[in-house]
mmCIF file of C-alpha atoms in Angstrom:
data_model
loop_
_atom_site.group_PDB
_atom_site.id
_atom_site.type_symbol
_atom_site.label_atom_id
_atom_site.label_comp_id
_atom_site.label_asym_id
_atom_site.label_seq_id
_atom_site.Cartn_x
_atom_site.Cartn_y
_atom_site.Cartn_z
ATOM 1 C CA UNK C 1 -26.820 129.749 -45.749
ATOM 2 C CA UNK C 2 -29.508 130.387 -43.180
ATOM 3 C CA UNK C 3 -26.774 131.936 -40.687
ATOM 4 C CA UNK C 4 -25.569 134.496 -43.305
ATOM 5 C CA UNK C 5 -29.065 135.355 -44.279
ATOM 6 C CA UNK C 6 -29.559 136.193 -40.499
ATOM 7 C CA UNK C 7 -26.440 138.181 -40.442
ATOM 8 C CA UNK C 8 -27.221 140.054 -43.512
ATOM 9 C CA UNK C 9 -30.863 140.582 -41.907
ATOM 10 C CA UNK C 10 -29.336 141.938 -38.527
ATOM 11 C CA UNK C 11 -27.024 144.216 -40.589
ATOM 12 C CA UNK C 12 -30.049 145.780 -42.730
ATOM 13 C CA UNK C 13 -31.812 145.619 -39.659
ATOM 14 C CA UNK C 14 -29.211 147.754 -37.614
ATOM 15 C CA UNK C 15 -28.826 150.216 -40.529
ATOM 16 C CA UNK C 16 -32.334 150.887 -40.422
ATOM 17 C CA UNK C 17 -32.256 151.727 -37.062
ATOM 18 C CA UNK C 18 -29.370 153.736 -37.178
ATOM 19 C CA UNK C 19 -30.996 155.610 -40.271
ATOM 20 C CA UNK C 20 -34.320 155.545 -38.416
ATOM 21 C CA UNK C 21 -32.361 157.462 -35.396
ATOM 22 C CA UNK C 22 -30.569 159.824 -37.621
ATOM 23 C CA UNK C 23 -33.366 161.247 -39.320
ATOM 24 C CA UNK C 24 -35.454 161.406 -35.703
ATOM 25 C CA UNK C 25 -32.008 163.669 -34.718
ATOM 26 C CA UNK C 26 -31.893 165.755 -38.068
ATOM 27 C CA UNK C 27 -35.467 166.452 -37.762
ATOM 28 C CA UNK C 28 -35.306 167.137 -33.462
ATOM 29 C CA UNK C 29 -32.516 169.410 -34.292
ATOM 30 C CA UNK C 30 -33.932 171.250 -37.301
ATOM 31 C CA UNK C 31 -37.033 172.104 -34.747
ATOM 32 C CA UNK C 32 -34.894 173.773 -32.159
ATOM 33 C CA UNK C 33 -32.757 175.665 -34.573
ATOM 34 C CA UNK C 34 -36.066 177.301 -35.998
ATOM 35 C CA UNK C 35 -37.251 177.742 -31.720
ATOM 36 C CA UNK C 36 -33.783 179.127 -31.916
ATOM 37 C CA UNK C 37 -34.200 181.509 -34.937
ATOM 38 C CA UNK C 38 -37.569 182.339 -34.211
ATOM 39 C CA UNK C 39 -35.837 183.690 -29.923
ATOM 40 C CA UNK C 40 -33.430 185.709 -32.026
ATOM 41 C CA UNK C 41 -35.815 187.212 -33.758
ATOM 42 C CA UNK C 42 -37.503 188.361 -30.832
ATOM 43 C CA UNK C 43 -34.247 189.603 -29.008
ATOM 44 C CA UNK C 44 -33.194 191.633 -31.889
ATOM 45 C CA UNK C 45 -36.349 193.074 -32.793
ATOM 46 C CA UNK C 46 -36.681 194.167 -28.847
ATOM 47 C CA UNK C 47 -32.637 195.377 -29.463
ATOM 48 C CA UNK C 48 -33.655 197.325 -32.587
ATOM 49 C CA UNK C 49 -36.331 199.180 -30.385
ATOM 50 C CA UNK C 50 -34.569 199.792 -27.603
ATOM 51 C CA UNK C 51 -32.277 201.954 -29.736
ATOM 52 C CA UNK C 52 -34.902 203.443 -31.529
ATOM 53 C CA UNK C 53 -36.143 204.517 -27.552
ATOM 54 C CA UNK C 54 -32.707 205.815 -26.984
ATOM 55 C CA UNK C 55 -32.301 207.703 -30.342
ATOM 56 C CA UNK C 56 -35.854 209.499 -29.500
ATOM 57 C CA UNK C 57 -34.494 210.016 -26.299
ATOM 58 C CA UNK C 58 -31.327 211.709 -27.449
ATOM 59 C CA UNK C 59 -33.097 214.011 -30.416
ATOM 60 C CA UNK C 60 -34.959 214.897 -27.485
ATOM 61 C CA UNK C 61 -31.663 215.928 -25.151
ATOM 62 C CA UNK C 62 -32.674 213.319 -22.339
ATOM 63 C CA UNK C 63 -29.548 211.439 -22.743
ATOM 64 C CA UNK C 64 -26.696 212.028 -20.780
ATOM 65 C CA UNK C 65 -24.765 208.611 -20.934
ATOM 66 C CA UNK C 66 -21.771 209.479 -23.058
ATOM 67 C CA UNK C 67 -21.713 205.905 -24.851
ATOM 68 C CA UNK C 68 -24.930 205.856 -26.093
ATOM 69 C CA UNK C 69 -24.786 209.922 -27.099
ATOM 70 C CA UNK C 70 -21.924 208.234 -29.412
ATOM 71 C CA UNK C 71 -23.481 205.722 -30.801
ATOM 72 C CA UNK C 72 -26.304 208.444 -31.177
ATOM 73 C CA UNK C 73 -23.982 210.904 -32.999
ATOM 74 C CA UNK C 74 -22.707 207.944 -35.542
ATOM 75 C CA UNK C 75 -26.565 207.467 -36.077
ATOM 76 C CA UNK C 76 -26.978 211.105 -37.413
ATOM 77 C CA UNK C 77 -24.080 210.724 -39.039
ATOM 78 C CA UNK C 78 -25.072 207.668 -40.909
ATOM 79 C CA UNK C 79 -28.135 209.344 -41.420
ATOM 80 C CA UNK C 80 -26.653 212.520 -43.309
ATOM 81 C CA UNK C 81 -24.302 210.345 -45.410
ATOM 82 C CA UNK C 82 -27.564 208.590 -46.736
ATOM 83 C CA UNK C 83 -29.649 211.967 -47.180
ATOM 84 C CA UNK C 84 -26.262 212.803 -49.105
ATOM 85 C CA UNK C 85 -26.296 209.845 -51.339
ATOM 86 C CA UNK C 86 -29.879 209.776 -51.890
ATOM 87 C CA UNK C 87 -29.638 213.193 -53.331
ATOM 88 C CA UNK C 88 -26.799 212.224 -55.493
ATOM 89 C CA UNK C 89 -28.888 209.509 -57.084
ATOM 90 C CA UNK C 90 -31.593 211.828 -57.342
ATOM 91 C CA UNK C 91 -29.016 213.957 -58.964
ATOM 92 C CA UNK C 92 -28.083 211.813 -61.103
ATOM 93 C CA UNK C 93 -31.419 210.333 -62.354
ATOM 94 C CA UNK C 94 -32.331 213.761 -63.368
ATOM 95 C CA UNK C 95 -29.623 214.522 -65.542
ATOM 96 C CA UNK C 96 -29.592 211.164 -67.507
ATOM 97 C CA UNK C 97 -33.661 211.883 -67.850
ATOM 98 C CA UNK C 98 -32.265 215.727 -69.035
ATOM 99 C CA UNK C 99 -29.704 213.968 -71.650
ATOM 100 C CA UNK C 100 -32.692 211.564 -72.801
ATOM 101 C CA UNK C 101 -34.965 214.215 -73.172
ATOM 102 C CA UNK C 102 -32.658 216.151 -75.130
ATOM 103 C CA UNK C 103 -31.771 213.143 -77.383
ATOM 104 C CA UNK C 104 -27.988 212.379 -76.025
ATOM 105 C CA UNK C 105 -28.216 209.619 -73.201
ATOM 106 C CA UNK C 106 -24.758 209.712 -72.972
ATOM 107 C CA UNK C 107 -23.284 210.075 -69.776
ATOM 108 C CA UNK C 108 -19.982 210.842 -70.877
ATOM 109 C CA UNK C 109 -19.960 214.316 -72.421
#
């Protein structure tokens, strides 16, 4: 009896530790991932500016690489689609606050 008390001992024993070392890794990983998140943040914060330089740059005509004048150019064009849009909504705001104010908030006449 007292040999398969030890064994179950040793078993709970080893499971501990195994448990034990699991956690340790779950919690020694966890901390690098947010080091990790936390360097990303940096490097795309510093990538975000560095095309806001270059954009400056080429509204101001001192850009002269052709790649980044095209990435420019789908900038402005981004830009103008969402100037577009904006104005739709606008648009659209306006004449469902028209059809209230007339009584008929119907937007399907």
């Amino acid at each position: 009896m007292q040999d398969f008390l030890n064994k179950v001992g040793k078993k709970a024993s080893r499971a501990a530790d195994i448990a034990g070392n699991k956690a340790s890794e779950v919690m020694e990983v966890t901390r690098l991932k947010s080091k990790l998140n936390d360097i990303n943040q940096v490097k795309n914060a510093a990538k975000s500016d560095i095309g806001g330089y270059c954009f400056t740059m080429y509204k101001s005509g001192k850009i002269e690489d052709p790649n980044i004048i095209e990435l420019c150019k789908k900038i402005e064009s981004a830009i103008e689609a969402a100037e577009h849009i904006e104005s739709e909504i606008e648009a659209a705001k306006a004449e469902y606050a028209a059809r209230i104010d007339s009584g008929n908030p119907s937007l399907n006449d």
